[in-house]
PDB file of C-alpha atoms in Angstrom:
ATOM      1  CA  MET A1052      -0.133   0.461  -0.485  1.00  0.00           C
ATOM      2  CA  GLN A1053       0.691   3.634  -0.841  1.00  0.00           C
ATOM      3  CA  LEU A1054       1.840   6.599   1.584  1.00  0.00           C
ATOM      4  CA  SER A1055       0.725   9.994   0.997  1.00  0.00           C
ATOM      5  CA  THR A1056       0.484  12.635   3.102  1.00  0.00           C
ATOM      6  CA  LEU A1057      -2.715  15.473   3.652  1.00  0.00           C
ATOM      7  CA  ILE A1058      -0.823  18.901   4.484  1.00  0.00           C
ATOM      8  CA  GLY A1059      -3.132  21.566   6.284  1.00  0.00           C
ATOM      9  CA  GLU A1060      -1.980  25.043   4.839  1.00  0.00           C
ATOM     10  CA  PRO A1061      -2.574  28.151   7.247  1.00  0.00           C
ATOM     11  CA  TRP A1062      -5.851  29.991   7.242  1.00  0.00           C
ATOM     12  CA  ALA A1063      -6.757  33.759   8.453  1.00  0.00           C
ATOM     13  CA  ASP A1064      -7.960  32.078  11.749  1.00  0.00           C
ATOM     14  CA  TYR A1065      -4.649  29.465  12.255  1.00  0.00           C
ATOM     15  CA  GLY A1066      -1.544  29.093  11.446  1.00  0.00           C
ATOM     16  CA  LEU A1067       1.709  26.965  12.844  1.00  0.00           C
ATOM     17  CA  VAL A1068       3.491  29.751  12.944  1.00  0.00           C
ATOM     18  CA  ASP A1069       7.695  28.181  14.218  1.00  0.00           C
ATOM     19  CA  SER A1070       8.705  24.772  15.338  1.00  0.00           C
ATOM     20  CA  GLY A1071      11.303  23.001  16.786  1.00  0.00           C
ATOM     21  CA  HIS A1072      12.783  21.602  19.695  1.00  0.00           C
ATOM     22  CA  GLY A1073      10.038  19.517  20.504  1.00  0.00           C
ATOM     23  CA  ARG A1074       8.090  22.642  20.527  1.00  0.00           C
ATOM     24  CA  LYS A1075       4.781  24.573  17.987  1.00  0.00           C
ATOM     25  CA  LEU A1076       4.475  28.038  17.382  1.00  0.00           C
ATOM     26  CA  GLU A1077       1.107  28.481  16.483  1.00  0.00           C
ATOM     27  CA  ARG A1078      -1.610  31.672  16.207  1.00  0.00           C
ATOM     28  CA  TYR A1079      -5.477  31.010  16.772  1.00  0.00           C
ATOM     29  CA  GLY A1080      -7.070  33.357  15.747  1.00  0.00           C
ATOM     30  CA  ARG A1081      -5.194  37.570  18.192  1.00  0.00           C
ATOM     31  CA  PHE A1082      -3.411  34.573  20.078  1.00  0.00           C
ATOM     32  CA  ARG A1083      -0.410  33.200  20.063  1.00  0.00           C
ATOM     33  CA  PHE A1084       0.504  29.556  21.764  1.00  0.00           C
ATOM     34  CA  ILE A1085       3.618  27.413  22.528  1.00  0.00           C
ATOM     35  CA  ARG A1086       2.493  23.456  22.576  1.00  0.00           C
ATOM     36  CA  PRO A1087       4.530  20.275  23.136  1.00  0.00           C
ATOM     37  CA  GLU A1088       5.239  18.692  19.734  1.00  0.00           C
ATOM     38  CA  PRO A1089       7.941  15.791  20.110  1.00  0.00           C
ATOM     39  CA  GLN A1090       8.427  15.403  16.001  1.00  0.00           C
ATOM     40  CA  ALA A1091      10.265  18.712  16.113  1.00  0.00           C
ATOM     41  CA  LEU A1092      13.423  16.802  15.787  1.00  0.00           C
ATOM     42  CA  TRP A1093      14.524  20.634  14.237  1.00  0.00           C
ATOM     43  CA  ALA A1094      15.701  23.394  15.193  1.00  0.00           C
ATOM     44  CA  PRO A1095      12.908  26.251  15.306  1.00  0.00           C
ATOM     45  CA  ALA A1096      13.561  29.051  12.685  1.00  0.00           C
ATOM     46  CA  LYS A1097      13.507  31.337  15.024  1.00  0.00           C
ATOM     47  CA  PRO A1098      15.299  31.773  18.476  1.00  0.00           C
ATOM     48  CA  ASP A1099      13.468  33.701  20.120  1.00  0.00           C
ATOM     49  CA  TRP A1100       8.565  33.529  20.625  1.00  0.00           C
ATOM     50  CA  ARG A1101       6.348  35.495  21.462  1.00  0.00           C
ATOM     51  CA  ALA A1102       3.400  33.613  22.043  1.00  0.00           C
ATOM     52  CA  GLN A1103       0.399  35.002  25.294  1.00  0.00           C
ATOM     53  CA  GLY A1104       0.055  31.190  26.432  1.00  0.00           C
ATOM     54  CA  GLU A1105       2.103  27.919  27.179  1.00  0.00           C
ATOM     55  CA  PHE A1106       1.951  24.896  27.679  1.00  0.00           C
ATOM     56  CA  VAL A1107       4.034  23.062  30.401  1.00  0.00           C
ATOM     57  CA  PRO A1108       4.176  19.689  30.330  1.00  0.00           C
ATOM     58  CA  GLY A1109       3.766  16.913  33.377  1.00  0.00           C
ATOM     59  CA  SER A1110       6.211  15.309  34.807  1.00  0.00           C
ATOM     60  CA  ASP A1111       4.749  12.366  33.531  1.00  0.00           C
ATOM     61  CA  GLU A1112       4.111  10.324  30.208  1.00  0.00           C
ATOM     62  CA  ASP A1113       0.140  10.055  30.924  1.00  0.00           C
ATOM     63  CA  GLY A1114       0.099  14.112  29.166  1.00  0.00           C
ATOM     64  CA  GLY A1115       0.189  15.902  32.519  1.00  0.00           C
ATOM     65  CA  GLY A1116       0.685  19.642  32.790  1.00  0.00           C
ATOM     66  CA  GLN A1117      -0.553  23.532  33.312  1.00  0.00           C
ATOM     67  CA  TRP A1118      -0.741  25.842  31.319  1.00  0.00           C
ATOM     68  CA  LYS A1119       1.254  29.465  31.697  1.00  0.00           C
ATOM     69  CA  PHE A1120       0.112  32.641  30.303  1.00  0.00           C
ATOM     70  CA  ALA A1121       1.898  35.027  29.833  1.00  0.00           C
ATOM     71  CA  GLU A1122      -0.797  37.476  28.433  1.00  0.00           C
ATOM     72  CA  PRO A1123      -4.956  37.928  29.062  1.00  0.00           C
ATOM     73  CA  VAL A1124      -6.282  34.402  27.340  1.00  0.00           C
ATOM     74  CA  PRO A1125     -10.152  34.585  27.569  1.00  0.00           C
ATOM     75  CA  ARG A1126     -10.981  32.418  29.508  1.00  0.00           C
ATOM     76  CA  ASP A1127     -14.477  31.442  27.846  1.00  0.00           C
ATOM     77  CA  GLY A1128     -12.749  31.218  24.516  1.00  0.00           C
ATOM     78  CA  TRP A1129     -13.157  33.508  21.305  1.00  0.00           C
ATOM     79  CA  PRO A1130     -14.636  32.689  17.729  1.00  0.00           C
ATOM     80  CA  LEU A1131     -12.477  31.696  14.479  1.00  0.00           C
ATOM     81  CA  ALA A1132     -13.383  30.598  12.174  1.00  0.00           C
ATOM     82  CA  TRP A1133     -12.866  28.475   9.165  1.00  0.00           C
ATOM     83  CA  SER A1134     -14.395  28.677   5.243  1.00  0.00           C
ATOM     84  CA  GLU A1135     -13.676  26.897   1.624  1.00  0.00           C
ATOM     85  CA  GLY A1136     -16.305  29.093  -1.155  1.00  0.00           C
ATOM     86  CA  GLU A1137     -19.277  29.927   0.459  1.00  0.00           C
ATOM     87  CA  ALA A1138     -19.537  27.598   3.491  1.00  0.00           C
ATOM     88  CA  ARG A1139     -18.672  28.893   6.522  1.00  0.00           C
ATOM     89  CA  VAL A1140     -18.301  27.263   9.748  1.00  0.00           C
ATOM     90  CA  LYS A1141     -17.700  28.950  13.099  1.00  0.00           C
ATOM     91  CA  PHE A1142     -16.531  28.566  16.838  1.00  0.00           C
ATOM     92  CA  THR A1143     -14.820  29.154  20.019  1.00  0.00           C
ATOM     93  CA  ALA A1144     -11.296  28.474  20.734  1.00  0.00           C
ATOM     94  CA  GLN A1145      -9.792  27.942  24.331  1.00  0.00           C
ATOM     95  CA  THR A1146      -6.941  26.334  26.590  1.00  0.00           C
ATOM     96  CA  THR A1147      -8.109  23.085  27.917  1.00  0.00           C
ATOM     97  CA  PRO A1148      -6.608  21.057  30.385  1.00  0.00           C
ATOM     98  CA  PHE A1149      -5.212  18.743  28.425  1.00  0.00           C
ATOM     99  CA  ARG A1150      -3.437  20.684  25.692  1.00  0.00           C
ATOM    100  CA  HIS A1151      -5.793  20.519  23.009  1.00  0.00           C
ATOM    101  CA  LEU A1152      -7.474  24.645  22.089  1.00  0.00           C
ATOM    102  CA  GLY A1153     -11.377  23.253  21.514  1.00  0.00           C
ATOM    103  CA  PHE A1154     -11.176  21.870  17.929  1.00  0.00           C
ATOM    104  CA  PHE A1155      -8.743  20.505  15.243  1.00  0.00           C
ATOM    105  CA  PRO A1156      -6.982  22.099  12.684  1.00  0.00           C
ATOM    106  CA  ASP A1157      -4.641  19.386  10.964  1.00  0.00           C
ATOM    107  CA  MET A1158      -7.661  17.894  10.147  1.00  0.00           C
ATOM    108  CA  ALA A1159      -9.016  20.734   8.255  1.00  0.00           C
ATOM    109  CA  PRO A1160      -7.331  19.189   4.101  1.00  0.00           C
ATOM    110  CA  VAL A1161     -10.108  16.032   6.147  1.00  0.00           C
ATOM    111  CA  TRP A1162     -13.208  18.624   5.916  1.00  0.00           C
ATOM    112  CA  SER A1163     -12.504  19.241   1.843  1.00  0.00           C
ATOM    113  CA  TRP A1164     -12.077  15.833   1.861  1.00  0.00           C
ATOM    114  CA  MET A1165     -14.884  14.901   2.779  1.00  0.00           C
ATOM    115  CA  ARG A1166     -17.293  17.372   1.621  1.00  0.00           C
ATOM    116  CA  GLY A1167     -15.238  16.506  -1.725  1.00  0.00           C
ATOM    117  CA  ARG A1168     -16.526  12.874  -0.977  1.00  0.00           C
ATOM    118  CA  LEU A1169     -20.163  14.163  -1.149  1.00  0.00           C
ATOM    119  CA  ALA A1170     -20.335  16.124  -4.626  1.00  0.00           C
ATOM    120  CA  GLY A1171     -23.253  15.170  -6.214  1.00  0.00           C
ATOM    121  CA  CYS A1172     -24.609  12.763  -3.183  1.00  0.00           C
ATOM    122  CA  ALA A1173     -28.375  14.426  -2.920  1.00  0.00           C
ATOM    123  CA  GLN A1174     -29.095  14.593   0.770  1.00  0.00           C
ATOM    124  CA  PRO A1175     -26.335  12.927   1.897  1.00  0.00           C
ATOM    125  CA  GLU A1176     -26.875  10.944   5.574  1.00  0.00           C
ATOM    126  CA  CYS A1177     -23.116  11.543   7.778  1.00  0.00           C
ATOM    127  CA  LEU A1178     -21.623  10.263  10.823  1.00  0.00           C
ATOM    128  CA  ASN A1179     -19.066  11.699  12.623  1.00  0.00           C
ATOM    129  CA  LEU A1180     -17.920   9.437  15.999  1.00  0.00           C
ATOM    130  CA  PHE A1181     -16.275  10.864  18.882  1.00  0.00           C
ATOM    131  CA  GLY A1182     -17.346  14.066  17.042  1.00  0.00           C
ATOM    132  CA  TYR A1183     -15.539  15.986  20.427  1.00  0.00           C
ATOM    133  CA  THR A1184     -16.807  20.134  19.586  1.00  0.00           C
ATOM    134  CA  GLY A1185     -17.988  19.637  15.852  1.00  0.00           C
ATOM    135  CA  VAL A1186     -16.051  21.217  13.329  1.00  0.00           C
ATOM    136  CA  GLY A1187     -16.011  18.273  10.953  1.00  0.00           C
ATOM    137  CA  THR A1188     -19.965  17.301  12.054  1.00  0.00           C
ATOM    138  CA  LEU A1189     -20.604  21.524  10.646  1.00  0.00           C
ATOM    139  CA  ALA A1190     -17.925  21.772   8.798  1.00  0.00           C
ATOM    140  CA  LEU A1191     -20.682  18.476   6.050  1.00  0.00           C
ATOM    141  CA  SER A1192     -23.936  20.180   7.862  1.00  0.00           C
ATOM    142  CA  ALA A1193     -23.039  23.677   6.177  1.00  0.00           C
ATOM    143  CA  ILE A1194     -22.937  22.093   3.022  1.00  0.00           C
ATOM    144  CA  GLY A1195     -26.452  20.654   3.362  1.00  0.00           C
ATOM    145  CA  ALA A1196     -25.540  16.823   5.278  1.00  0.00           C
ATOM    146  CA  LYS A1197     -28.167  15.616   7.782  1.00  0.00           C
ATOM    147  CA  MET A1198     -25.773  14.769  10.669  1.00  0.00           C
ATOM    148  CA  VAL A1199     -25.527  12.576  13.311  1.00  0.00           C
ATOM    149  CA  HIS A1200     -22.687  13.407  15.466  1.00  0.00           C
ATOM    150  CA  VAL A1201     -22.444  11.052  18.264  1.00  0.00           C
ATOM    151  CA  ASP A1202     -19.149  11.471  21.925  1.00  0.00           C
ATOM    152  CA  ALA A1203     -19.024   9.975  24.700  1.00  0.00           C
ATOM    153  CA  SER A1204     -18.816  13.781  26.361  1.00  0.00           C
ATOM    154  CA  LYS A1205     -21.862  15.278  27.356  1.00  0.00           C
ATOM    155  CA  LYS A1206     -19.334  18.668  27.953  1.00  0.00           C
ATOM    156  CA  SER A1207     -18.227  18.356  24.441  1.00  0.00           C
ATOM    157  CA  VAL A1208     -21.127  17.443  23.101  1.00  0.00           C
ATOM    158  CA  GLU A1209     -22.712  21.190  24.431  1.00  0.00           C
ATOM    159  CA  ALA A1210     -19.387  23.006  23.153  1.00  0.00           C
ATOM    160  CA  ALA A1211     -19.932  21.362  20.004  1.00  0.00           C
ATOM    161  CA  ARG A1212     -24.396  22.645  20.334  1.00  0.00           C
ATOM    162  CA  GLY A1213     -22.293  26.131  21.090  1.00  0.00           C
ATOM    163  CA  ASN A1214     -20.544  26.382  18.156  1.00  0.00           C
ATOM    164  CA  ALA A1215     -23.614  24.908  15.732  1.00  0.00           C
ATOM    165  CA  ALA A1216     -25.275  27.818  17.045  1.00  0.00           C
ATOM    166  CA  LEU A1217     -21.883  30.459  16.763  1.00  0.00           C
ATOM    167  CA  SER A1218     -21.943  28.887  13.358  1.00  0.00           C
ATOM    168  CA  GLY A1219     -25.619  29.403  12.173  1.00  0.00           C
ATOM    169  CA  LEU A1220     -26.496  26.037  12.202  1.00  0.00           C
ATOM    170  CA  SER A1221     -29.002  25.133  15.329  1.00  0.00           C
ATOM    171  CA  ASP A1222     -31.389  24.318  13.339  1.00  0.00           C
ATOM    172  CA  ALA A1223     -29.670  22.424  10.717  1.00  0.00           C
ATOM    173  CA  PRO A1224     -30.486  18.406  10.813  1.00  0.00           C
ATOM    174  CA  VAL A1225     -27.587  17.211  13.305  1.00  0.00           C
ATOM    175  CA  ARG A1226     -28.445  14.683  16.190  1.00  0.00           C
ATOM    176  CA  TRP A1227     -26.600  15.846  18.804  1.00  0.00           C
ATOM    177  CA  MET A1228     -26.022  12.140  21.149  1.00  0.00           C
ATOM    178  CA  ILE A1229     -23.854  11.464  24.252  1.00  0.00           C
ATOM    179  CA  ASP A1230     -23.128   7.916  24.251  1.00  0.00           C
ATOM    180  CA  ASP A1231     -20.567   6.020  23.494  1.00  0.00           C
ATOM    181  CA  ALA A1232     -19.332   4.954  19.774  1.00  0.00           C
ATOM    182  CA  ALA A1233     -19.069   0.831  19.534  1.00  0.00           C
ATOM    183  CA  LYS A1234     -22.082   0.549  21.827  1.00  0.00           C
ATOM    184  CA  PHE A1235     -24.355   2.916  19.220  1.00  0.00           C
ATOM    185  CA  VAL A1236     -22.319   2.268  15.803  1.00  0.00           C
ATOM    186  CA  ALA A1237     -23.330  -1.406  16.687  1.00  0.00           C
ATOM    187  CA  ARG A1238     -26.812  -0.160  17.528  1.00  0.00           C
ATOM    188  CA  GLU A1239     -27.782   1.360  14.194  1.00  0.00           C
ATOM    189  CA  VAL A1240     -26.314  -2.553  13.013  1.00  0.00           C
ATOM    190  CA  ARG A1241     -28.917  -3.808  14.653  1.00  0.00           C
ATOM    191  CA  ARG A1242     -31.601  -1.297  13.418  1.00  0.00           C
ATOM    192  CA  GLY A1243     -29.938  -1.912  10.073  1.00  0.00           C
ATOM    193  CA  ARG A1244     -29.027   2.323   9.350  1.00  0.00           C
ATOM    194  CA  ARG A1245     -27.181   2.972   6.620  1.00  0.00           C
ATOM    195  CA  TYR A1246     -24.762   6.313   6.685  1.00  0.00           C
ATOM    196  CA  ASP A1247     -23.021   7.993   3.190  1.00  0.00           C
ATOM    197  CA  GLY A1248     -19.324   8.419   4.853  1.00  0.00           C
ATOM    198  CA  ILE A1249     -18.433   7.739   7.904  1.00  0.00           C
ATOM    199  CA  LEU A1250     -15.110  10.361   9.740  1.00  0.00           C
ATOM    200  CA  LEU A1251     -13.885   8.455  13.595  1.00  0.00           C
ATOM    201  CA  ASP A1252     -11.018   9.770  15.970  1.00  0.00           C
ATOM    202  CA  PRO A1253     -11.216   7.378  18.149  1.00  0.00           C
ATOM    203  CA  PRO A1254      -8.220   8.504  21.373  1.00  0.00           C
ATOM    204  CA  LYS A1255      -6.367   5.792  22.633  1.00  0.00           C
ATOM    205  CA  TYR A1256      -7.266   5.295  25.691  1.00  0.00           C
ATOM    206  CA  GLY A1257     -11.288   6.576  27.824  1.00  0.00           C
ATOM    207  CA  ARG A1258     -14.460   5.936  28.907  1.00  0.00           C
ATOM    208  CA  GLY A1259     -18.334   5.977  28.010  1.00  0.00           C
ATOM    209  CA  PRO A1260     -20.903   7.838  29.297  1.00  0.00           C
ATOM    210  CA  ASP A1261     -21.567   4.747  32.150  1.00  0.00           C
ATOM    211  CA  GLY A1262     -17.843   3.802  32.956  1.00  0.00           C
ATOM    212  CA  GLU A1263     -17.255   1.688  28.812  1.00  0.00           C
ATOM    213  CA  VAL A1264     -13.689   1.271  28.506  1.00  0.00           C
ATOM    214  CA  TRP A1265     -12.126   2.181  25.407  1.00  0.00           C
ATOM    215  CA  ARG A1266      -8.583   0.579  24.363  1.00  0.00           C
ATOM    216  CA  LEU A1267      -7.538   1.661  21.115  1.00  0.00           C
ATOM    217  CA  GLU A1268      -6.090  -1.442  19.576  1.00  0.00           C
ATOM    218  CA  GLU A1269      -8.023  -3.971  21.557  1.00  0.00           C
ATOM    219  CA  HIS A1270     -11.771  -2.204  20.648  1.00  0.00           C
ATOM    220  CA  LEU A1271     -10.271  -1.147  17.159  1.00  0.00           C
ATOM    221  CA  PRO A1272     -11.122  -3.347  15.085  1.00  0.00           C
ATOM    222  CA  ALA A1273     -14.661  -4.904  15.769  1.00  0.00           C
ATOM    223  CA  LEU A1274     -15.916  -0.835  15.464  1.00  0.00           C
ATOM    224  CA  ILE A1275     -14.575  -0.557  12.450  1.00  0.00           C
ATOM    225  CA  ALA A1276     -15.790  -3.878  11.121  1.00  0.00           C
ATOM    226  CA  ASP A1277     -19.166  -2.546  11.926  1.00  0.00           C
ATOM    227  CA  CYS A1278     -18.724   0.664  10.648  1.00  0.00           C
ATOM    228  CA  ARG A1279     -18.807  -1.468   7.913  1.00  0.00           C
ATOM    229  CA  ARG A1280     -22.061  -2.913   7.798  1.00  0.00           C
ATOM    230  CA  LEU A1281     -23.575   1.170   7.978  1.00  0.00           C
ATOM    231  CA  LEU A1282     -22.455   2.115   5.080  1.00  0.00           C
ATOM    232  CA  ASP A1283     -22.545  -0.018   1.489  1.00  0.00           C
ATOM    233  CA  ALA A1284     -22.107   0.413  -2.610  1.00  0.00           C
ATOM    234  CA  GLU A1285     -23.316   3.519  -2.654  1.00  0.00           C
ATOM    235  CA  SER A1286     -22.107   5.229   0.080  1.00  0.00           C
ATOM    236  CA  ARG A1287     -18.986   7.172  -0.300  1.00  0.00           C
ATOM    237  CA  TYR A1288     -16.239   7.528   2.695  1.00  0.00           C
ATOM    238  CA  LEU A1289     -14.639   6.210   5.434  1.00  0.00           C
ATOM    239  CA  PHE A1290     -12.648   9.073   6.955  1.00  0.00           C
ATOM    240  CA  LEU A1291      -9.962   6.910  10.036  1.00  0.00           C
ATOM    241  CA  THR A1292      -7.819   9.165  11.588  1.00  0.00           C
ATOM    242  CA  VAL A1293      -5.280   7.936  15.301  1.00  0.00           C
ATOM    243  CA  TYR A1294      -3.448  10.097  16.970  1.00  0.00           C
ATOM    244  CA  ALA A1295      -0.311   9.046  19.657  1.00  0.00           C
ATOM    245  CA  VAL A1296       0.023   6.115  18.847  1.00  0.00           C
ATOM    246  CA  ARG A1297       2.148   3.293  18.381  1.00  0.00           C
ATOM    247  CA  MET A1298       0.911   1.779  15.561  1.00  0.00           C
ATOM    248  CA  SER A1299       1.697   2.709  11.537  1.00  0.00           C
ATOM    249  CA  ALA A1300      -0.229   4.479   9.031  1.00  0.00           C
ATOM    250  CA  LEU A1301      -0.166   0.791   7.216  1.00  0.00           C
ATOM    251  CA  ALA A1302      -1.315  -1.242   9.830  1.00  0.00           C
ATOM    252  CA  ILE A1303      -4.152   0.585   9.975  1.00  0.00           C
ATOM    253  CA  GLY A1304      -4.719   0.973   5.784  1.00  0.00           C
ATOM    254  CA  GLU A1305      -4.126  -2.644   5.699  1.00  0.00           C
ATOM    255  CA  MET A1306      -6.882  -3.134   7.766  1.00  0.00           C
ATOM    256  CA  LEU A1307      -9.497  -1.146   6.273  1.00  0.00           C
ATOM    257  CA  ARG A1308      -7.859  -3.433   3.420  1.00  0.00           C
ATOM    258  CA  GLN A1309      -9.470  -6.200   4.596  1.00  0.00           C
ATOM    259  CA  VAL A1310     -12.664  -5.001   5.599  1.00  0.00           C
ATOM    260  CA  PHE A1311     -13.855  -3.045   3.906  1.00  0.00           C
ATOM    261  CA  ALA A1312     -12.166  -5.681   0.469  1.00  0.00           C
ATOM    262  CA  ASP A1313     -16.392  -6.957  -0.297  1.00  0.00           C
ATOM    263  CA  LEU A1314     -16.975  -2.613  -1.087  1.00  0.00           C
ATOM    264  CA  PRO A1315     -15.538  -1.523  -4.750  1.00  0.00           C
ATOM    265  CA  GLY A1316     -13.655   1.257  -4.168  1.00  0.00           C
ATOM    266  CA  THR A1317      -9.936   2.068  -2.881  1.00  0.00           C
ATOM    267  CA  VAL A1318      -8.546   2.500   0.774  1.00  0.00           C
ATOM    268  CA  GLU A1319      -5.488   4.126   0.904  1.00  0.00           C
ATOM    269  CA  ALA A1320      -4.017   4.994   4.552  1.00  0.00           C
ATOM    270  CA  GLY A1321      -1.203   7.646   4.704  1.00  0.00           C
ATOM    271  CA  GLU A1322      -0.336  10.884   7.807  1.00  0.00           C
ATOM    272  CA  LEU A1323      -1.388  13.551   8.960  1.00  0.00           C
ATOM    273  CA  ALA A1324       0.089  17.282   8.639  1.00  0.00           C
ATOM    274  CA  VAL A1325       0.376  21.167   9.336  1.00  0.00           C
ATOM    275  CA  ARG A1326       2.494  23.250   6.769  1.00  0.00           C
ATOM    276  CA  GLU A1327       5.027  25.534   9.180  1.00  0.00           C
ATOM    277  CA  GLU A1328       4.208  29.136   8.225  1.00  0.00           C
ATOM    278  CA  ALA A1329       8.408  30.410   8.848  1.00  0.00           C
ATOM    279  CA  ARG A1330       9.814  27.824   6.046  1.00  0.00           C
ATOM    280  CA  GLY A1331       7.345  26.029   4.608  1.00  0.00           C
ATOM    281  CA  LEU A1332       7.923  22.187   6.038  1.00  0.00           C
ATOM    282  CA  ALA A1333       5.201  20.416   7.117  1.00  0.00           C
ATOM    283  CA  LEU A1334       5.575  18.719  11.070  1.00  0.00           C
ATOM    284  CA  PRO A1335       2.907  15.186  11.408  1.00  0.00           C
ATOM    285  CA  THR A1336       0.815  14.622  13.372  1.00  0.00           C
ATOM    286  CA  ALA A1337      -1.348  12.232  12.551  1.00  0.00           C
ATOM    287  CA  ILE A1338      -1.786   8.829  10.693  1.00  0.00           C
ATOM    288  CA  TRP A1339      -5.141   8.476   8.913  1.00  0.00           C
ATOM    289  CA  ALA A1340      -6.774   5.554   6.701  1.00  0.00           C
ATOM    290  CA  ARG A1341      -9.938   5.676   4.555  1.00  0.00           C
ATOM    291  CA  TRP A1342     -11.844   3.497   2.164  1.00  0.00           C
ATOM    292  CA  SER A1343     -13.444   5.816  -0.471  1.00  0.00           C
ATOM    293  CA  ARG A1344     -15.171   4.930  -3.358  1.00  0.00           C
ATOM    294  CA  TRP A1345     -13.185   7.281  -5.499  1.00  0.00           C
ATOM    295  CA  SER A1346      -9.107   7.199  -4.547  1.00  0.00           C
ATOM    296  CA  ARG A1347      -7.933  10.126  -4.217  1.00  0.00           C
TER     297      ARG A1347
END
């Protein structure tokens, strides 16, 4: 299987300004932040970075740490936007205890790709699993897709609904589900449901609303098999992203290739990356695999 890279380019409200020595400097609207980045093995373009805040990691390997601010940053967040053509999505950026800022900017090329897969599909219905704060959901809702958004976190789903309101999409056909993703998909299979597209961004480890335990390496194959049962020869895509695990794109690509062997279409795999503004280099962020009725 040939690997390829999806590279997110800077846009008006987001950019990877510089990176190096295990850190990255990013702009989120009018604010700049420094965050840890183990894959930035090179030296930064500039020795001195100015930022409103920096996430300082803890001494353990479990993702601990805290934000330290050089200047005031709104605690309740601030609005950002992403647009492609006339379909514009607005959402709130916010410094979270998990070092993220309320959305994943490296997913922008995935949002564009999914929109392209749905071109010409009358009233497509799509599923977003582990949907977080809903920017991917809204990127498709903004072009008329009926969406089902699933996340185990009530707080994340509430944030997603807030982003829908900010985008003027409160009345759009979106089902907001606080649920365990694997259990939800299994129920949809039993109901005989089908979708035109599925996006899933599972964590390495997590818990459902009723204490269900999720371990990526253990539970991902069964979830992908159930997702396959929600798709048919007329469906458009499945897109899987995986972060922060000791797993290769080739491995998840082969998993998808076997599961989707009975459907027409193409399975591809590779890396996600973000283009650095200072030098144009691509900083890797995650691995992905996808099935679609058409390549590229």
